[in-house]
Amino acid sequence: EAQVTQNPRYLITVTGKKLTVTCSQNMNHEYMSWYRQDPGLGLRQIYYSMNVEVTDKGDVPEGYKVSRKEKRNFPLILESPSPNQTSLYFCASSLTPRGDTEAFFGQGTRLTVV
Amino acid sequence: TQLLEQSPQFLSIQEGENLTVYCNSSSVFSSLQWYRQEPGEGPVLLVTVVTGGEVKKLKRLTFQFGDARKDSSLHITAAQPGDTGLYLCAGRNTNAGKSTFGDGTTLTVKP
């Protein structure tokens, strides 16, 4: 089944403790992206990747890192999480970076930083 | 930063009514997508529009892309409780990785 898989689905952590949210897609998609979703703010793009070893900042990259060492995986790294990073996070992938190709979303990771 | 403004933010209607959701920007997009999101799930693509003036229909849903490719609308005819959800518009530019989402419209259709 074609899908984007995020782990974990839920995470509670403490301020400053490094964490990684994994994202994997099995569709051989070139383009992958991370978003955060907060009430009343829609989805805001954190980072995106046009292909392996190619990453770039979205609108809200501060406090996050990503890597794209292989096509299927695009982990999101929070080196020193803070409470304002409490949010619902989504990973998405699409066949190409072109906006007319469908983006498939993972089921989300709800992160709480205390 | 490109912005997409969606209106209304919340909409509560009775089953059988019609409704329109708007997505407006001062920027031009090469394509615009509409998604529907249910609680606890990721957004699911409904449609992509790429040509100015384009109209696409998906059963009771009609999507339109403005002539100048700066705005779009979603019209639902005879809404049903199963249409309840968060509707999101998203704009992209050709081969550019940045993606801009509207703030969403929360639709509730009461039986």
Coordinates of N, CA and C in Angstrom, one line a residue, chain A residues 7 39 45 58 90 106 112:
Chain A
N7 N 6.6 8.4 12.5 CA 6.8 7.8 13.9 C 7.6 8.8 14.8
P39 N -3.7 25.5 15.8 CA -5.1 26.0 15.7 C -5.1 27.4 15.1
Q45 N 4.9 25.4 6.4 CA 5.9 24.6 5.9 C 7.2 24.8 6.7
G58 N 11.5 26.2 4.7 CA 10.1 26.7 4.4 C 9.9 28.0 5.1
F90 N 3.1 17.2 10.3 CA 2.8 16.3 9.2 C 4.0 16.3 8.2
G106 N 1.4 12.0 5.8 CA 1.4 11.0 6.9 C 0.2 11.3 7.8
T112 N 4.3 17.2 22.3 CA 4.1 18.2 23.4 C 5.5 18.3 24.1

